Tab-separated table of C-alpha atoms in Angstrom:
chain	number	residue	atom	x	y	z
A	1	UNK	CA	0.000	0.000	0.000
A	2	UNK	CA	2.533	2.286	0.973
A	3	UNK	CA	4.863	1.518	-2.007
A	4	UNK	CA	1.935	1.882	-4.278
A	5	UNK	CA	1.058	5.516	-3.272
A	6	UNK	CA	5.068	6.021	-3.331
A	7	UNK	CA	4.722	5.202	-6.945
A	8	UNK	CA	1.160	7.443	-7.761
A	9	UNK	CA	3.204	10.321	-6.241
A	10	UNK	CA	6.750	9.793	-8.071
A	11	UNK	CA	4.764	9.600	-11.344
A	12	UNK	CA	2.312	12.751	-10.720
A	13	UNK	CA	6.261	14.380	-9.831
A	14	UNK	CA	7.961	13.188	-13.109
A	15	UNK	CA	5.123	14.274	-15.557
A	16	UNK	CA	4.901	17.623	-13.596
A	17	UNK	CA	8.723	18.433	-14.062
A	18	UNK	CA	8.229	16.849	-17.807
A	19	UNK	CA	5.643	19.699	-17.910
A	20	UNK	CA	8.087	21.983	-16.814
A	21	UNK	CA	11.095	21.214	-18.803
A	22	UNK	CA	8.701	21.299	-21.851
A	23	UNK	CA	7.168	24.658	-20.665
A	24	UNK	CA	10.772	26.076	-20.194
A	25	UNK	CA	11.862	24.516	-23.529
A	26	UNK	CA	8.910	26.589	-25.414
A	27	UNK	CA	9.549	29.691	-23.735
A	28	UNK	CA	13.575	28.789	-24.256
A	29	UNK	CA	12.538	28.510	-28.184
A	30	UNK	CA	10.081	31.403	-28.572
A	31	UNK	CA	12.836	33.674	-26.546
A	32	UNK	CA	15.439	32.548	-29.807
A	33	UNK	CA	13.252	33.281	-32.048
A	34	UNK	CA	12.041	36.879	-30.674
A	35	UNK	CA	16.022	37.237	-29.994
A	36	UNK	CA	16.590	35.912	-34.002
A	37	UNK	CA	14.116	38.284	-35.285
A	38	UNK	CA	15.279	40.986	-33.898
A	39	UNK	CA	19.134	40.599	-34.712
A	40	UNK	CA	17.520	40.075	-38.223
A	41	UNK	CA	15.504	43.584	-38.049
A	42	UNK	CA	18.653	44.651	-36.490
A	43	UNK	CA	20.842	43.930	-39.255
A	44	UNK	CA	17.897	44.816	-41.863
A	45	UNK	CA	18.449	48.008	-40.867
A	46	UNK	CA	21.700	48.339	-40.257
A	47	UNK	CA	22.138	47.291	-43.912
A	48	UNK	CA	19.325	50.160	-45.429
A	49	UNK	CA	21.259	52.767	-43.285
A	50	UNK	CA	24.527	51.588	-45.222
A	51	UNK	CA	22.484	51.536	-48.317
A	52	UNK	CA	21.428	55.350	-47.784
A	53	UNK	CA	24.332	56.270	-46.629
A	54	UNK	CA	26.327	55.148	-49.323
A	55	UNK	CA	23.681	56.633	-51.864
A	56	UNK	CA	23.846	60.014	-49.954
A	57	UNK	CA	28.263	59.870	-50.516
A	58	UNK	CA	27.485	58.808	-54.121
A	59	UNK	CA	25.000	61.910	-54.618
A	60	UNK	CA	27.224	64.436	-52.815
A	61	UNK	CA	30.303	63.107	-55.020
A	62	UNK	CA	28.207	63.063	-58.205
A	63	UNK	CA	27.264	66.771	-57.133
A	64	UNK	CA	30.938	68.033	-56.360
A	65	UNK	CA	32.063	66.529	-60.054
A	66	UNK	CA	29.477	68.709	-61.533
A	67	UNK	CA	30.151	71.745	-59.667
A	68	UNK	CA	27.815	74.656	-60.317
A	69	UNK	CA	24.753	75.118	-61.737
A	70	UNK	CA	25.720	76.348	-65.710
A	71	UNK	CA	23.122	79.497	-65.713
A	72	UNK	CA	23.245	79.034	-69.740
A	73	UNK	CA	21.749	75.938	-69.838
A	74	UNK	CA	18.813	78.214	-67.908
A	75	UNK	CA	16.043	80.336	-69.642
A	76	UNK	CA	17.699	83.725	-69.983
A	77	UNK	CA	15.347	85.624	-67.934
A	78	UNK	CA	15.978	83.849	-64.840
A	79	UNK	CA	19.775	83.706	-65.692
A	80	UNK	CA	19.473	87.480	-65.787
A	81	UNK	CA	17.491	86.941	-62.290
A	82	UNK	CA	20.003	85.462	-60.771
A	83	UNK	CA	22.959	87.903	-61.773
A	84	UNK	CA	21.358	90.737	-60.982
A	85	UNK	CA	21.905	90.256	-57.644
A	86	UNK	CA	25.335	90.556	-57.733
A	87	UNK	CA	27.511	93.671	-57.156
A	88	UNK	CA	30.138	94.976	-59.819
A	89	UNK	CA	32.780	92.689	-58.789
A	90	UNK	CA	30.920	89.471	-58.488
A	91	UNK	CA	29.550	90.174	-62.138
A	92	UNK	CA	33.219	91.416	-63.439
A	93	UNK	CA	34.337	87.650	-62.436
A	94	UNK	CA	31.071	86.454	-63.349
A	95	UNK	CA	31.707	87.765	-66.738
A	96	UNK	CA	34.789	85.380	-66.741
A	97	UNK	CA	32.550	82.145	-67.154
A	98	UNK	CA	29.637	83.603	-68.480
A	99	UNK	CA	30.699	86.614	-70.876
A	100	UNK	CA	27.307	86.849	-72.992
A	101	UNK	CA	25.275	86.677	-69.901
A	102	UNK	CA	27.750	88.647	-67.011
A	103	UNK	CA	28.303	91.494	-69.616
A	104	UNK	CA	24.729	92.083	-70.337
A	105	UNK	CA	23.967	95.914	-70.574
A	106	UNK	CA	20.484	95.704	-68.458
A	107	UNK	CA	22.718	94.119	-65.165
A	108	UNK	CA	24.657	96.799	-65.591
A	109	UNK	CA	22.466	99.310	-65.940
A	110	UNK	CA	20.866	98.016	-63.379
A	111	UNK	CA	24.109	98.404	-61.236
A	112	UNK	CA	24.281	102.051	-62.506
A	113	UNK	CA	20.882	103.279	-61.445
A	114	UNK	CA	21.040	101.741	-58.184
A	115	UNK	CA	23.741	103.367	-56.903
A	116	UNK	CA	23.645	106.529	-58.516
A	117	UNK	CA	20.408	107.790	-59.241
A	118	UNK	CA	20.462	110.202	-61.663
A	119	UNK	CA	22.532	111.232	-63.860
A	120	UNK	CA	21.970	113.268	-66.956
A	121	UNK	CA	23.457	110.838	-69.453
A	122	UNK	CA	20.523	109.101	-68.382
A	123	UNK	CA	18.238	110.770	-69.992
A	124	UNK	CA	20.104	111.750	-73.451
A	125	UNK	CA	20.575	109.538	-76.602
A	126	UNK	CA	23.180	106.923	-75.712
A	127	UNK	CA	26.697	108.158	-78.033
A	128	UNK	CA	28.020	105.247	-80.442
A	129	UNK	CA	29.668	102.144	-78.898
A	130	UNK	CA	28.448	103.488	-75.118
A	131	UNK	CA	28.309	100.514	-72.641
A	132	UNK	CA	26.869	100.500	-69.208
A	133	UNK	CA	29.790	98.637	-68.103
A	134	UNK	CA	32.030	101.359	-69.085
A	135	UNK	CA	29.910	104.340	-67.406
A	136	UNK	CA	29.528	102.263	-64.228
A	137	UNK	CA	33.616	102.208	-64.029
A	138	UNK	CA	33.384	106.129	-65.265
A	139	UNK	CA	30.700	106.502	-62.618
A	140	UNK	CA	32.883	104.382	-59.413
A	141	UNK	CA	36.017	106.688	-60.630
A	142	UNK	CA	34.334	109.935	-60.476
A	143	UNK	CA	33.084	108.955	-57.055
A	144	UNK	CA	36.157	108.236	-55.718
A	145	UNK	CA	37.718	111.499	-57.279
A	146	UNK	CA	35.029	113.550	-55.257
A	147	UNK	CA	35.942	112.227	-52.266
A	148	UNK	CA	39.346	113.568	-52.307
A	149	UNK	CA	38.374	116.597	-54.155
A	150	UNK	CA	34.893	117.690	-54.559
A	151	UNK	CA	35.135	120.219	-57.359
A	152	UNK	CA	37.441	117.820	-59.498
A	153	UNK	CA	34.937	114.871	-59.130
A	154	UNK	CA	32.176	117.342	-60.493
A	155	UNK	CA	34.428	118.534	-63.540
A	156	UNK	CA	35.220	114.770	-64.044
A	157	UNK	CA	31.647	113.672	-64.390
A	158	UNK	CA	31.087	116.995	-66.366
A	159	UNK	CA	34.378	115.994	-68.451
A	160	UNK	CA	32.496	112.296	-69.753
A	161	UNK	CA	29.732	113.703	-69.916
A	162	UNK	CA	27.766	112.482	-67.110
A	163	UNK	CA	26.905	115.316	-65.664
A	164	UNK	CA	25.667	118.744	-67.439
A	165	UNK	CA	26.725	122.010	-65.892
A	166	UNK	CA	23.570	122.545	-64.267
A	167	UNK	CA	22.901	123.408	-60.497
A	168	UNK	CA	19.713	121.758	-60.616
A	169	UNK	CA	21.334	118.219	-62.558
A	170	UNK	CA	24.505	118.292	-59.670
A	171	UNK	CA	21.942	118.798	-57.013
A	172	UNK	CA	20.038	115.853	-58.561
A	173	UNK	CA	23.464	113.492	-58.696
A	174	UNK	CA	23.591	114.397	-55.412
A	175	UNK	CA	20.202	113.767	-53.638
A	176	UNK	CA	20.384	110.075	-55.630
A	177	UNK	CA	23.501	108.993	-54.454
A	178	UNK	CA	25.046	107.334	-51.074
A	179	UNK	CA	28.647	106.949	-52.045
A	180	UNK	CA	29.577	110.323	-51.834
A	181	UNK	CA	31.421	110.879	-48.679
A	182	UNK	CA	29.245	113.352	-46.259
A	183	UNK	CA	32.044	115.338	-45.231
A	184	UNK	CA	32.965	116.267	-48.579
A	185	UNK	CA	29.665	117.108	-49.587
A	186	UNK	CA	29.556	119.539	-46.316
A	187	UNK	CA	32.324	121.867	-47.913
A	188	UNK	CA	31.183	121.615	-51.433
A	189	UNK	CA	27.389	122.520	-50.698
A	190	UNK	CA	28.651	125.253	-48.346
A	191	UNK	CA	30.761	126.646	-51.843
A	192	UNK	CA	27.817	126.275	-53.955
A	193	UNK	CA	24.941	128.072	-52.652
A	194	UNK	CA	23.082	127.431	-55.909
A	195	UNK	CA	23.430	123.594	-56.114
A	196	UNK	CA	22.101	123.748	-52.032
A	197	UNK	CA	19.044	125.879	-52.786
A	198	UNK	CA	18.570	123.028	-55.339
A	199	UNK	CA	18.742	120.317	-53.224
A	200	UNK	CA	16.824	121.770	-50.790
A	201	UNK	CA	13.325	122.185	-53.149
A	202	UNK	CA	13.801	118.228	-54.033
A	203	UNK	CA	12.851	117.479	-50.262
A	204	UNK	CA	9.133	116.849	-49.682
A	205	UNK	CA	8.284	117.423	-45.910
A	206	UNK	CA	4.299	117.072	-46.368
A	207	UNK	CA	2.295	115.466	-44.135
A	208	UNK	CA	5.279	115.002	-41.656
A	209	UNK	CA	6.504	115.619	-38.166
A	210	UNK	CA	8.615	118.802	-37.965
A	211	UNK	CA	11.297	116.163	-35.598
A	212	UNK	CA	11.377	113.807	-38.215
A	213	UNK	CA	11.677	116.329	-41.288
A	214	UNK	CA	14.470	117.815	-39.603
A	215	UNK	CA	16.057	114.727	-39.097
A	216	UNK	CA	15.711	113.926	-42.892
A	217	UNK	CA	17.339	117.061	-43.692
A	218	UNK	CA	20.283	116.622	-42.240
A	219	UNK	CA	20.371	113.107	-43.070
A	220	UNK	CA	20.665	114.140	-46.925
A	221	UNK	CA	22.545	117.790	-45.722
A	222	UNK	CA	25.090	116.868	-43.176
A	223	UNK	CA	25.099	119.680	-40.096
A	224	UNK	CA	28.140	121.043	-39.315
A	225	UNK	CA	29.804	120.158	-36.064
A	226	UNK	CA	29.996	123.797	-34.633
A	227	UNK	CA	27.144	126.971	-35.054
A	228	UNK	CA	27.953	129.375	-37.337
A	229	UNK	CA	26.717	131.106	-40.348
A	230	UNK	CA	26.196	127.693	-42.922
A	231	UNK	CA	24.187	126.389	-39.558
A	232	UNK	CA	21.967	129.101	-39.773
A	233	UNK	CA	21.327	129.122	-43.743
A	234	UNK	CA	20.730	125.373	-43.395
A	235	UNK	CA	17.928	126.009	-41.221
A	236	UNK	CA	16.570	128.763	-42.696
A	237	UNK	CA	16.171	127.156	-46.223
A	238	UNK	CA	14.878	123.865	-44.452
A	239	UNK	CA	12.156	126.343	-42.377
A	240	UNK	CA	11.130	128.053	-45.499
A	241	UNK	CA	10.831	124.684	-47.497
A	242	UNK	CA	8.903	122.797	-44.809
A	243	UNK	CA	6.377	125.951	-44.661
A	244	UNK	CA	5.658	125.683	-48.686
A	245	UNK	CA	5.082	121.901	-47.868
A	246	UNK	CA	2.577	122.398	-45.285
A	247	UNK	CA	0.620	125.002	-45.775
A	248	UNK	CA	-2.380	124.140	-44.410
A	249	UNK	CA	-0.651	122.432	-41.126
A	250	UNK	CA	1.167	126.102	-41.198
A	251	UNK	CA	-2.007	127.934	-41.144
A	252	UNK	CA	-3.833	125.413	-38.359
A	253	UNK	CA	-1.183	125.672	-36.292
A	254	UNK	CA	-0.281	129.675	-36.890
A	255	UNK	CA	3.383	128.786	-37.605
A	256	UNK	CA	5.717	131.009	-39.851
A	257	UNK	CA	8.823	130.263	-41.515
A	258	UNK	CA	10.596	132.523	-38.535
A	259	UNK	CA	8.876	130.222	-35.592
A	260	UNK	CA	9.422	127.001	-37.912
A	261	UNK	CA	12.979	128.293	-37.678
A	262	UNK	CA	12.983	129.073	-33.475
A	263	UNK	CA	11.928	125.456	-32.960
A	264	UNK	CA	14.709	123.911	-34.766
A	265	UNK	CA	17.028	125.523	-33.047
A	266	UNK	CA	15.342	124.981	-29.811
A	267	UNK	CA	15.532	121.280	-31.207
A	268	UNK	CA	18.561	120.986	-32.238
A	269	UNK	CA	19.574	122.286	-28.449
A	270	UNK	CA	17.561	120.150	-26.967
A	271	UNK	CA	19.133	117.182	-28.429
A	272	UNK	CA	22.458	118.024	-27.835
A	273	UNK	CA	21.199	118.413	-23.962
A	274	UNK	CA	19.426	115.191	-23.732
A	275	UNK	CA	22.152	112.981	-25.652
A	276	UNK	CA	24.917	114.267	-24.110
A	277	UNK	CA	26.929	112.194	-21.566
A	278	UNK	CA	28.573	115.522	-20.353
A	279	UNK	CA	25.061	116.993	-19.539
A	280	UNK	CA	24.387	115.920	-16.065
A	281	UNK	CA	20.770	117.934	-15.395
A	282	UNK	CA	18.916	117.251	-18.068
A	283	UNK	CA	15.940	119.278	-19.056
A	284	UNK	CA	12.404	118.747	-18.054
A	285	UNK	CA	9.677	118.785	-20.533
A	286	UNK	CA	8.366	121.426	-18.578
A	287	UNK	CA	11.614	123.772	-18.815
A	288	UNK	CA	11.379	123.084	-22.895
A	289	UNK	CA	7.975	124.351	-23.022
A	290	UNK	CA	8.282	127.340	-21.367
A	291	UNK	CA	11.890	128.435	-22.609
A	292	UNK	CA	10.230	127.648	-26.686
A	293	UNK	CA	6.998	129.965	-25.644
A	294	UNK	CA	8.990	132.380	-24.331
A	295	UNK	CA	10.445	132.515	-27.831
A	296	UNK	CA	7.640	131.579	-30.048
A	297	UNK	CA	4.275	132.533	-27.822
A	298	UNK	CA	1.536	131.732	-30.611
A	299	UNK	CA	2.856	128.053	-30.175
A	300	UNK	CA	0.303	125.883	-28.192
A	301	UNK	CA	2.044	124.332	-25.187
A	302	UNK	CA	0.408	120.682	-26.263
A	303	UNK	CA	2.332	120.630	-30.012
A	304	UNK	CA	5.492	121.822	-27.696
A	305	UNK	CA	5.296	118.691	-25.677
A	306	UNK	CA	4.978	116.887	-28.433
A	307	UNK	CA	7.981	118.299	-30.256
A	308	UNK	CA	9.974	117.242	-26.483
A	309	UNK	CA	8.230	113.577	-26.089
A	310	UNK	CA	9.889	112.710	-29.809
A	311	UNK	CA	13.343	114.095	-28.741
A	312	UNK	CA	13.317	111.823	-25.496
A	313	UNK	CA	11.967	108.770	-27.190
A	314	UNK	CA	13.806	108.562	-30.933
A	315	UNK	CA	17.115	111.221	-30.165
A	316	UNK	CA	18.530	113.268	-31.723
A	317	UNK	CA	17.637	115.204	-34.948
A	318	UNK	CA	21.368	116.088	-36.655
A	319	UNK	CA	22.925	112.613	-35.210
């Protein structure tokens, strides 16, 4: 009896650990196989990265061979697109690879009028074999020659032809043009009175902010460093020119060309006082207002404040 249920239990004992081996055997299997399929996936993928790597190396080689994009095997216009944004140098070694394109005349025309303006070639029947090329190297030299010596620049330009001798075509050159250097231009406007008086009339201050005309004065009409006499003429033709341009505003406000010229001063002083690091009291809106009335009385005290509020907030107006 007792050896009998011996046996019943050793049996239910061996099937259960058969059970058990089996069970760990399946797991054991399935745990390959997950393990399998994923060094597979693993490698799968290791293998497409090499594939796009190598086609990425094989594109960027194929790319360096061919080097840049040939703009003649593009439609012209957008060759022409694509040059014009290029300054005179660029194009000049531009014009080494691409000669029929680079050494188009409308690029450098282009070139021409965007740096200078006006000039009065501009407007006259080209002369046989002219080139736009050539008057944008005629155009650079005179430049340069003006900014060593004003009057020889002007006879240069006059000299090609560039230029006629005309106050009102020099003023023009000059209003259209940035590369003319500003201290230059203060000595040769302060010589010729007529080609100032020109420049002045091709301002239009309508419709804007005596602070903010003033400051686009001077930003075309440099202000001399110290007061004196060519101060004093500047703002005189600027008060009289901002007047024609406002007339109405003029009349609203009761302004003349003599109180248009007190507040620019008063302006220009107060400026110098708020800007300056050697300025240690500043002054109040309230001292501006009454020192300008005292001045100019038929000015409200509210447009006053105003004229103070853009001083302290944008700066100065001859910076």
């Amino acid at each position: 009896m007792g050896q009998g249920l011996w046996r019943v239990a050793r049996n239910q004992q061996l099937q259960h650990q058969g059970c058990s081996e089996q069970g760990y055997l399946t797991r054991e299997h399935g745990r390959r196989i997950a393990t399998n399929n994923l060094s597979n996936t693993s490698h799968r993928k290791q293998t497409q990265g090499g594939i796009d790597i190598y086609h990425l190396l094989k594109t960027r080689k194929s790319k360096e061979q061919e080097g840049f994009i040939n703009l003649e095997m593009l439609p012209p216009e957008l060759s022409f697109t694509i040059l014009s944004y290029l300054n005179a140098t660029d194009l000049c070694l531009a014009s080494c690879v691409w000669q029929d394109l680079a050494n188009d005349e409308l690029l450098w025309q282009g070139l021409c009028k965007s740096t200078w303006g006006h000039c009065s070639i501009y407007n006259k029947n080209p002369p046989l074999g002219f080139s736009f090329r050539k008057l944008y190297m005629q155009l650079d030299e005179g430049s340069l020659t003006f900014n060593a010596n004003p009057d020889e620049g002007v006879n240069y330009f006059m000299s090609k032809g560039i230029l006629d001798d005309s106050p009102k075509e020099i003023a023009k050159f000059i209003f259209c043009t940035r590369t003319l250097n500003w201290k230059k231009l203060r000595i040769y406007l302060d010589e010729r009175r007529d080609v100032l008086d020109d420049l002045v009339t091709l301002h239009n201050f309508r419709n804007q902010f005596l602070p903010n005309a003033l400051r686009e004065f001077f930003r075309h009409i440099h202000a001399p460093e110290e007061r004196g006499e060519y101060l004093e003429t500047l703002i005189t033709k600027f008060s009289h020119r901002f007047c024609a341009c406002n007339p109405d505003l003029m009349r609203d406000l009761g302004l003349s060309p003599d109180a248009v010229y007190v507040l620019c001063y008063s302006l220009i002083l107060l400026s110098i006082d708020l800007t300056s690091p050697h300025v240690k009291n500043k002054m109040s809106k309230r001292e501006f207002i009454r020192n300008t009335r005292r001045a100019a009385q038929n000015i409200s005290e509210d447009f006053v404040g105003h004229l103070y509020d853009n001083i302290y907030l944008i700066g100065h107006v001859a910076a």
